[in-house]
Tab-separated table of C-alpha atoms in Angstrom:
chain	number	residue	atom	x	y	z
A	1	UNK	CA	150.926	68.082	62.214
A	2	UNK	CA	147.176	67.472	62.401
A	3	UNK	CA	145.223	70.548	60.382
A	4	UNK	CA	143.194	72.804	63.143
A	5	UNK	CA	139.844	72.909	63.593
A	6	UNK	CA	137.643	75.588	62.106
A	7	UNK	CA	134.678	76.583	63.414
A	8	UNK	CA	132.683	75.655	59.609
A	9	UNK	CA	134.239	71.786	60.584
A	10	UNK	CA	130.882	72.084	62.919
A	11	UNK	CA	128.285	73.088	60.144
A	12	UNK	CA	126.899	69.496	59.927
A	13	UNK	CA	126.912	68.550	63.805
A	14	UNK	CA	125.717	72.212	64.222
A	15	UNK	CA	122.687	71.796	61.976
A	16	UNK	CA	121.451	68.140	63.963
A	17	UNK	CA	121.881	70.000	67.360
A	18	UNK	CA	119.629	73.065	66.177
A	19	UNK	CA	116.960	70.191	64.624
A	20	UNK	CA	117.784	67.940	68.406
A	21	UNK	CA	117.103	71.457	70.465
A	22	UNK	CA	113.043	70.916	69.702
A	23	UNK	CA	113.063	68.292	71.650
A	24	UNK	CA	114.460	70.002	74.632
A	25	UNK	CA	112.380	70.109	78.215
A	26	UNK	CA	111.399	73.839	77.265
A	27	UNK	CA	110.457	75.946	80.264
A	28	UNK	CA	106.697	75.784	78.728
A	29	UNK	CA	106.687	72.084	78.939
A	30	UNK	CA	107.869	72.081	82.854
A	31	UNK	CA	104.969	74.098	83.167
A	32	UNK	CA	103.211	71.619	81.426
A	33	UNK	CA	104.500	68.623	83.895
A	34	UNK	CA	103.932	70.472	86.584
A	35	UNK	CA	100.141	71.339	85.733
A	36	UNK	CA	99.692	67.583	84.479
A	37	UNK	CA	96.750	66.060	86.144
A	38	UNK	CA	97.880	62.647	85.884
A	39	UNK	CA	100.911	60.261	85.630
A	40	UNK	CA	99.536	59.317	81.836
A	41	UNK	CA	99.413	63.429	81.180
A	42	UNK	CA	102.732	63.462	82.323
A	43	UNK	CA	104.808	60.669	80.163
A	44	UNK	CA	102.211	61.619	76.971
A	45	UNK	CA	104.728	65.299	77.233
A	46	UNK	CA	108.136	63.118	78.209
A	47	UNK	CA	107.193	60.749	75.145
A	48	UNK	CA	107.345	63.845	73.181
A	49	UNK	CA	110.525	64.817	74.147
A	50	UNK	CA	112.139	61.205	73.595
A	51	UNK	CA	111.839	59.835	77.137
A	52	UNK	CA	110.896	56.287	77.922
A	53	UNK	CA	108.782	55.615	80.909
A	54	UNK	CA	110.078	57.467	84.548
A	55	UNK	CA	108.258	56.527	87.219
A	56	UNK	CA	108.847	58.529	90.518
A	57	UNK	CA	108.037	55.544	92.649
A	58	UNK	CA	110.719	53.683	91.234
A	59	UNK	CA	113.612	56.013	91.684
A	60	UNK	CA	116.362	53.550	90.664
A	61	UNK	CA	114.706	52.604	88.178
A	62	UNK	CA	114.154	56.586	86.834
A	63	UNK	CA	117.686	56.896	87.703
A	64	UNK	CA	119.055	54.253	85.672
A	65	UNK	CA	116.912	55.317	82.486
A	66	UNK	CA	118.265	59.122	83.019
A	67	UNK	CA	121.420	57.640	82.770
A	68	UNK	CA	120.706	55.692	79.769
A	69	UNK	CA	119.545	58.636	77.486
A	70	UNK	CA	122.298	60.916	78.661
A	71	UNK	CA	124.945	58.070	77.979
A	72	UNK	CA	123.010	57.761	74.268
A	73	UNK	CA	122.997	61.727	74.353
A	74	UNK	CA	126.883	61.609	74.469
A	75	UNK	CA	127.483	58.617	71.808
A	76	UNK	CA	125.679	60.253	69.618
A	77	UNK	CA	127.149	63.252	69.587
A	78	UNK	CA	130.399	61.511	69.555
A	79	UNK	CA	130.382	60.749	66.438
A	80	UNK	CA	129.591	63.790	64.930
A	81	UNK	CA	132.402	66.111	67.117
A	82	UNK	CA	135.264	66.912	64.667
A	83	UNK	CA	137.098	67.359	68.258
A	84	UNK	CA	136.338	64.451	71.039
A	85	UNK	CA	137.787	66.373	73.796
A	86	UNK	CA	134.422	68.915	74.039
A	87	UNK	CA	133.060	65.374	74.582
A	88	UNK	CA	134.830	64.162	77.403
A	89	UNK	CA	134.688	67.478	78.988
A	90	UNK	CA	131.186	66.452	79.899
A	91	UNK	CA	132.144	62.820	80.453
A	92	UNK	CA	135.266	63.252	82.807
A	93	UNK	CA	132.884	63.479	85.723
A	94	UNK	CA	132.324	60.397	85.872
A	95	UNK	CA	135.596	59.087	85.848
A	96	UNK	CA	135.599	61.145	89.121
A	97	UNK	CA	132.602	59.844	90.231
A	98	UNK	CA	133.744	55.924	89.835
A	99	UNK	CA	136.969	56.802	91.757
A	100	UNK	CA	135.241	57.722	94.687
A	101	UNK	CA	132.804	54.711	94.535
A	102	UNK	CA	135.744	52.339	94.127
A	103	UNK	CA	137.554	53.826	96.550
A	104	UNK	CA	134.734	54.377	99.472
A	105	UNK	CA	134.080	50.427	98.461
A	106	UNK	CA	137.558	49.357	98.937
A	107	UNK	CA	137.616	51.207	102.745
A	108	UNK	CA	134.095	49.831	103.336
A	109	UNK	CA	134.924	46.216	102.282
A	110	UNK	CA	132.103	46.068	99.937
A	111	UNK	CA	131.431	45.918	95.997
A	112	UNK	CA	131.013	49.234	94.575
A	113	UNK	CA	129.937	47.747	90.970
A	114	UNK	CA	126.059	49.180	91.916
A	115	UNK	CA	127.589	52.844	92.154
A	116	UNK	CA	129.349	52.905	89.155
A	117	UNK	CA	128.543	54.745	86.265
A	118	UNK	CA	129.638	53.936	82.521
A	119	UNK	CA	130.040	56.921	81.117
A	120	UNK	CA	133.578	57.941	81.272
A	121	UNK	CA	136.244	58.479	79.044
A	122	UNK	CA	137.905	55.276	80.819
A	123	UNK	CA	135.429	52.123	81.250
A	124	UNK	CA	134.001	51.221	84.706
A	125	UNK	CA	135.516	48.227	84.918
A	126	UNK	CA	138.781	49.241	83.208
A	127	UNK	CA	139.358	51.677	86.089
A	128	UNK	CA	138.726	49.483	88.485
A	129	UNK	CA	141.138	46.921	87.025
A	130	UNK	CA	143.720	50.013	86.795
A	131	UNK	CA	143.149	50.950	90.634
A	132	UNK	CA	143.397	47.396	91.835
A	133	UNK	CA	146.908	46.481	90.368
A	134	UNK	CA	148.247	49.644	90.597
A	135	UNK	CA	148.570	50.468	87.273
A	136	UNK	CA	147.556	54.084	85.999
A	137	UNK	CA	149.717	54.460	82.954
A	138	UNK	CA	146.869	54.017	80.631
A	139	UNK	CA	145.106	56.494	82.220
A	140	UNK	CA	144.713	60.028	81.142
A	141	UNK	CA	147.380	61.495	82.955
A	142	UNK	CA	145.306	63.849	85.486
A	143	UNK	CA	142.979	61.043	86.235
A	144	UNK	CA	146.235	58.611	87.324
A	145	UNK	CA	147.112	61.798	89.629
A	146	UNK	CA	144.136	61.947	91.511
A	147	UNK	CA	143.998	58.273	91.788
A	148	UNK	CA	147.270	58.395	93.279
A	149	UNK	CA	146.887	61.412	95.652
A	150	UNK	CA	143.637	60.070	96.645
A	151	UNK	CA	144.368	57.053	97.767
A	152	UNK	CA	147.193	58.405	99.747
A	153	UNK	CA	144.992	60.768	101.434
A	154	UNK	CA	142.408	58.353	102.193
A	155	UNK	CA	145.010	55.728	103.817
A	156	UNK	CA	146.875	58.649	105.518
A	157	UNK	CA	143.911	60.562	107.066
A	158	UNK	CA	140.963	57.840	106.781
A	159	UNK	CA	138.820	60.775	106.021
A	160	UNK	CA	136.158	60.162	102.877
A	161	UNK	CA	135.828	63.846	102.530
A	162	UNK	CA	139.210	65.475	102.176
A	163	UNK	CA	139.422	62.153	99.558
A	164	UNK	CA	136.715	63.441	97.548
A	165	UNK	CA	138.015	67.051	97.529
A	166	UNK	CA	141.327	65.948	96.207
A	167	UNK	CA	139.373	64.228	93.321
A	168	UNK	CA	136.643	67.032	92.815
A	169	UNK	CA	140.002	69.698	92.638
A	170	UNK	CA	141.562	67.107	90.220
A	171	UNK	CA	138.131	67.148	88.071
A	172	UNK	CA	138.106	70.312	88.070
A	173	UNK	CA	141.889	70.895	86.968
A	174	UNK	CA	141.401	68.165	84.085
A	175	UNK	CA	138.162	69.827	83.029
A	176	UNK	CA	140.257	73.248	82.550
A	177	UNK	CA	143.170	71.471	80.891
A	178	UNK	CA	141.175	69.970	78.379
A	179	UNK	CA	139.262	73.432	77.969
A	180	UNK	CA	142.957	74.763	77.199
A	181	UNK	CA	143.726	72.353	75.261
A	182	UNK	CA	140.904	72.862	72.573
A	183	UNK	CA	141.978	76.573	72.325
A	184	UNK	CA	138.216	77.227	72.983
A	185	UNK	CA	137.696	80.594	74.578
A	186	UNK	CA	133.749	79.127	74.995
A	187	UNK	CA	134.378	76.392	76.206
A	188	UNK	CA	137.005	77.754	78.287
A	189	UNK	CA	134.768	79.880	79.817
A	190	UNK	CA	131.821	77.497	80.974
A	191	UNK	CA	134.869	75.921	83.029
A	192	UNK	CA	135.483	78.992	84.580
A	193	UNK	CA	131.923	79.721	85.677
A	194	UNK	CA	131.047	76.656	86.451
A	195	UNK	CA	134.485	76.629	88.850
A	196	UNK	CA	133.310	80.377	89.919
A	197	UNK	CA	130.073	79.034	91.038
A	198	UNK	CA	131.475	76.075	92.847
A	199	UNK	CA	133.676	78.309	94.889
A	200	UNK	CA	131.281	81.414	95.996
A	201	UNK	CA	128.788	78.335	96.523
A	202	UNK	CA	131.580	76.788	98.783
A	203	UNK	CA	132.278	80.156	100.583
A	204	UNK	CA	128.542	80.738	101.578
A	205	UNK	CA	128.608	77.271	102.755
A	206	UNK	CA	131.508	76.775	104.972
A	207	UNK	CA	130.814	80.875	106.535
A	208	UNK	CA	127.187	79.216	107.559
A	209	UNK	CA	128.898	76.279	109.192
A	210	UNK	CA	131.193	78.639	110.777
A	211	UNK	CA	134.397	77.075	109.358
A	212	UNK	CA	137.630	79.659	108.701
A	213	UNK	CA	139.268	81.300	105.841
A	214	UNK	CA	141.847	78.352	106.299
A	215	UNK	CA	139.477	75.510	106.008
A	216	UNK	CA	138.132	77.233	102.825
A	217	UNK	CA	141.666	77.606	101.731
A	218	UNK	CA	141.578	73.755	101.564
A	219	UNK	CA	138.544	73.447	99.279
A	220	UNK	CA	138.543	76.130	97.007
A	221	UNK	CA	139.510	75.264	93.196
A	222	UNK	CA	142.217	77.666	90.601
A	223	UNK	CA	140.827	78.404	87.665
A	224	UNK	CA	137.879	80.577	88.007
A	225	UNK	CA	137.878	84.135	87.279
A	226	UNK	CA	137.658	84.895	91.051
A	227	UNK	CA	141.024	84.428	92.341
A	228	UNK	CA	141.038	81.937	95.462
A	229	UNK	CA	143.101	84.739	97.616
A	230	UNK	CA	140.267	86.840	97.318
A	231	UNK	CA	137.314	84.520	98.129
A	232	UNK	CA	139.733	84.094	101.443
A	233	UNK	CA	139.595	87.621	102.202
A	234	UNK	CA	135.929	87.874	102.300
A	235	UNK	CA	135.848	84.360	104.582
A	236	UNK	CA	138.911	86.377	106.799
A	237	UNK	CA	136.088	89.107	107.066
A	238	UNK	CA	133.581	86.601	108.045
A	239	UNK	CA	131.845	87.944	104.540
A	240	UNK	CA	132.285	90.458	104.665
A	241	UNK	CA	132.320	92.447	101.130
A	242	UNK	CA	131.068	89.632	99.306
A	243	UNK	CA	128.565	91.639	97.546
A	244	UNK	CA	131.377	94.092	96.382
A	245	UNK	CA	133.797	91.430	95.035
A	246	UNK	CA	131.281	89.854	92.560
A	247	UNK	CA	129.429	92.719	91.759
A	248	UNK	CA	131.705	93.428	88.336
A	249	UNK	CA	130.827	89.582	87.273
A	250	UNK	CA	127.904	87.818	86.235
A	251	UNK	CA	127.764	86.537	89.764
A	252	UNK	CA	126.662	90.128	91.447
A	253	UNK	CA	123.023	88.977	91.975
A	254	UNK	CA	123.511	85.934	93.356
A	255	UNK	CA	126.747	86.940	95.664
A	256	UNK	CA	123.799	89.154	96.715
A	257	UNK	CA	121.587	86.505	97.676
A	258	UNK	CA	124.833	84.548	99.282
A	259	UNK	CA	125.099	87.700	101.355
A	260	UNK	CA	121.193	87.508	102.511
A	261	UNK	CA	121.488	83.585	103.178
A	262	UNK	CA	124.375	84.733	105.567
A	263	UNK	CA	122.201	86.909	107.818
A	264	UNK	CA	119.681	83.733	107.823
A	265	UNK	CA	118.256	83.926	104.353
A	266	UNK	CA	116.751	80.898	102.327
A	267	UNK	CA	120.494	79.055	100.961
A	268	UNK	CA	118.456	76.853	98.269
A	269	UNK	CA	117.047	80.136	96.336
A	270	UNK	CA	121.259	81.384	96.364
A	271	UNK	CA	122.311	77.353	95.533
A	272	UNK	CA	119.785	77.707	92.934
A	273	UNK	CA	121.250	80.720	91.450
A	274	UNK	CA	124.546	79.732	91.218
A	275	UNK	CA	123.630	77.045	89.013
A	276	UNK	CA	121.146	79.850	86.853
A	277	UNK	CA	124.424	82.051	86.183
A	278	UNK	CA	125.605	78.903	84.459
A	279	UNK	CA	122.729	78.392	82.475
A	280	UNK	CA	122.686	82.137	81.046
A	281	UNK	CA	126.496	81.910	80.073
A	282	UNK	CA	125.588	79.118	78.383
A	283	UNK	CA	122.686	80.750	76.168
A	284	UNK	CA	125.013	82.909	74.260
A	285	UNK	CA	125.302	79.238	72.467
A	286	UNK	CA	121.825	80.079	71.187
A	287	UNK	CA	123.528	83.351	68.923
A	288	UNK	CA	126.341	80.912	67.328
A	289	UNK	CA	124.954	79.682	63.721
A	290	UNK	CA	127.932	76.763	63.675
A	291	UNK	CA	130.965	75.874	65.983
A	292	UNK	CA	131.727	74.544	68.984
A	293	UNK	CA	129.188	76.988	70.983
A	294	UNK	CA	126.039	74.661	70.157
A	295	UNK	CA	127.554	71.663	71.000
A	296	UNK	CA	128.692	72.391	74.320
A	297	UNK	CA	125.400	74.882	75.025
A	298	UNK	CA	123.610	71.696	74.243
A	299	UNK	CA	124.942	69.391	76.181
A	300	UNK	CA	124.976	71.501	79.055
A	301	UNK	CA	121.433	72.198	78.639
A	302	UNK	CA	120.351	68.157	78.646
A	303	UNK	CA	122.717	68.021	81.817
A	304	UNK	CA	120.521	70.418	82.898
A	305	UNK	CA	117.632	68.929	82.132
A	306	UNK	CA	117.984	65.571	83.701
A	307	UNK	CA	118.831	67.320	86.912
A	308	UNK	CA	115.285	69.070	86.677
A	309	UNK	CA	113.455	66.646	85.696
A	310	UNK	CA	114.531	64.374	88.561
A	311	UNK	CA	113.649	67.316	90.545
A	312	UNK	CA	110.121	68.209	88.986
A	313	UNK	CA	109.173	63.752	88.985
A	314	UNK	CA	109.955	63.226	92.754
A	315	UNK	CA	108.716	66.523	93.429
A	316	UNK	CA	105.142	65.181	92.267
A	317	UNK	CA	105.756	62.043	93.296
A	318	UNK	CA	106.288	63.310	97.046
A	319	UNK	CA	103.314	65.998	96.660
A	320	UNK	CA	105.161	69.239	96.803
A	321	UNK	CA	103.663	72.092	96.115
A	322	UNK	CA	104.084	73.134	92.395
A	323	UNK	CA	105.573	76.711	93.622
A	324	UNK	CA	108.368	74.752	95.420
A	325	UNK	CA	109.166	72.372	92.532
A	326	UNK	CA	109.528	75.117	90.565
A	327	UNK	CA	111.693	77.448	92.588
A	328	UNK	CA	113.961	74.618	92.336
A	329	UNK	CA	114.239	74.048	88.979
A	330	UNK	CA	117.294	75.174	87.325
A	331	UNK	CA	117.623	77.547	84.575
A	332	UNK	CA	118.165	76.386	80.858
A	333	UNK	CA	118.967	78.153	77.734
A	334	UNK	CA	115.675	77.390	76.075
């Protein structure tokens, strides 16, 4: 039986992320980008935070380097884990992801190697090898479910997006399974918020299109610390007491805000604070010396990161007012 992990198995890996935060997209240096006077002002403060060249005019080519230093981001930190699994919790997405290329390809008649993504636990092309003859047994064993279910759902119905809600509720279900698995109580819990978030986000969303409580009841995930039956009752009530259920969580300001955006109010400044709720659960990483805590809060907070600064770079690029950019920027831990 393999000896369990203590948290002082972290102290080395702990000690590089603390020394790797400093070069973290602080919220002073977004300030900085956004008050940057010129494209060589801007990549002088990315160059200091180990970026290579990203050029809004080019986003493919921005795209494709974001990809390449969170890809690096993750191999390094590979190596260090004592436990690979709070590893592919961040990388499982993208064995999501490539499913849903492949099969949107396959129904399109087209090659889908342009939308795929090597950053998995299973390589691109080994999962595309897997879904082409059929066999999944290599797989990890959620990922050859949702293959499965997917594909049946996509050949049954012909309908892209109930496909990619099967495989979203199957990333989701893997994400909390290897949580369990890792008998992480922190890591646990950034898959419940994170499925918490993607739920209330959901509810907003489908009460604004005017969908029912048993549409919703298709697209909700398990796992958060919102039961699903009671996200339904609120849609039942056409939202009402949405403000009342998440007012004894972290989400009561921004099930506030979901409220408002139902009466007409802005829905990017409540999309945005879903995303912020995750964000501050995370910074309780910053109060753990050694453990797992850092290396999860940190990896979070680069995911984080790329996402605003593709936001903040094609926000300049396009001329947007540096009060929208940053009312769109998501919240970090640092």
């Amino acid at each position: 039986m393999a000896n369990r992990i203590k948290d002082t198995d972290y102290l080395v890996i702990s000690a590089r992320i603390k020394a790797m935060e400093s070069t973290l997209l602080t919220r002073e240096r977004m300030e900085q980008l956004l008050d940057a006077r010129s494209g060589e002002e801007v990549q002088k403060i990315l160059q200091d935070c180990g970026y290579p060249e990203l050029d809004a005019a080019d986003p493919e080519a921005m795209d494709a380097a974001l990809a390449a230093a969170r890809e690096a981001t993750l191999s390094d930190l590979a190596d260090g884990a004592p436990d690979p699994r709070y590893i592919d919790v961040f990388k499982l997405k993208y064995d999501y992801h490539n499913v849903k290329a492949i099969l949107k390809a396959e129904a399109m008649d087209t090659d889908p190697g342009h939308m795929l993504m090597d950053m998995g636990r299973v390589p691109a092309a080994e999962l595309r090898e897997a879904m082409r003859s059929g066999e999944l047994d290599n797989l990890p064993p959620f990922l050859a479910s949702a293959v499965t279910e997917a594909k049946e759902v996509l050949q049954t119905t012909r309908d892209p997006q109930l496909c990619d809600i099967v495989l979203d509720r199957w990333s989701y279900k893997d994400m909390d399974a290897v949580a369990e698995a890792t008998g992480s109580a922190f890591l646990h819990g950034y898959v419940q918020v994170q499925i918490d978030a993607a739920n209330l986000r959901t509810l907003v969303r489908t009460l604004r299109m005017g969908k029912n409580e048993e549409f919703l009841r298709g697209v909700l995930f398990e796992g958060g610390e919102i039961a699903p039956d009671a996200v339904l009752a609120v849609s039942a009530a056409r939202g009402g007491g949405l403000a009342e259920l998440y007012a004894p969580t972290r989400f009561q300001a921004t099930a506030e805000s979901g409220a408002r955006a139902l009466q007409g109010g802005p829905l990017t400044e409540f999309e945005k604070l879903c995303d912020d709720v995750v964000g501050d659960y995370l910074a309780g990483a910053l109060f753990v010396p050694f453990g797992e805590a850092p290396l999860v809060g940190y990896l979070a907070a680069r995911e984080t990161e790329y996402t605003n600064l593709r936001i903040l770079l094609m926000g300049r690029g396009a001329g947007i007012d540096p009060d929208v950019i940053r009312s769109r920027l998501r919240a970090s831990y640092v």
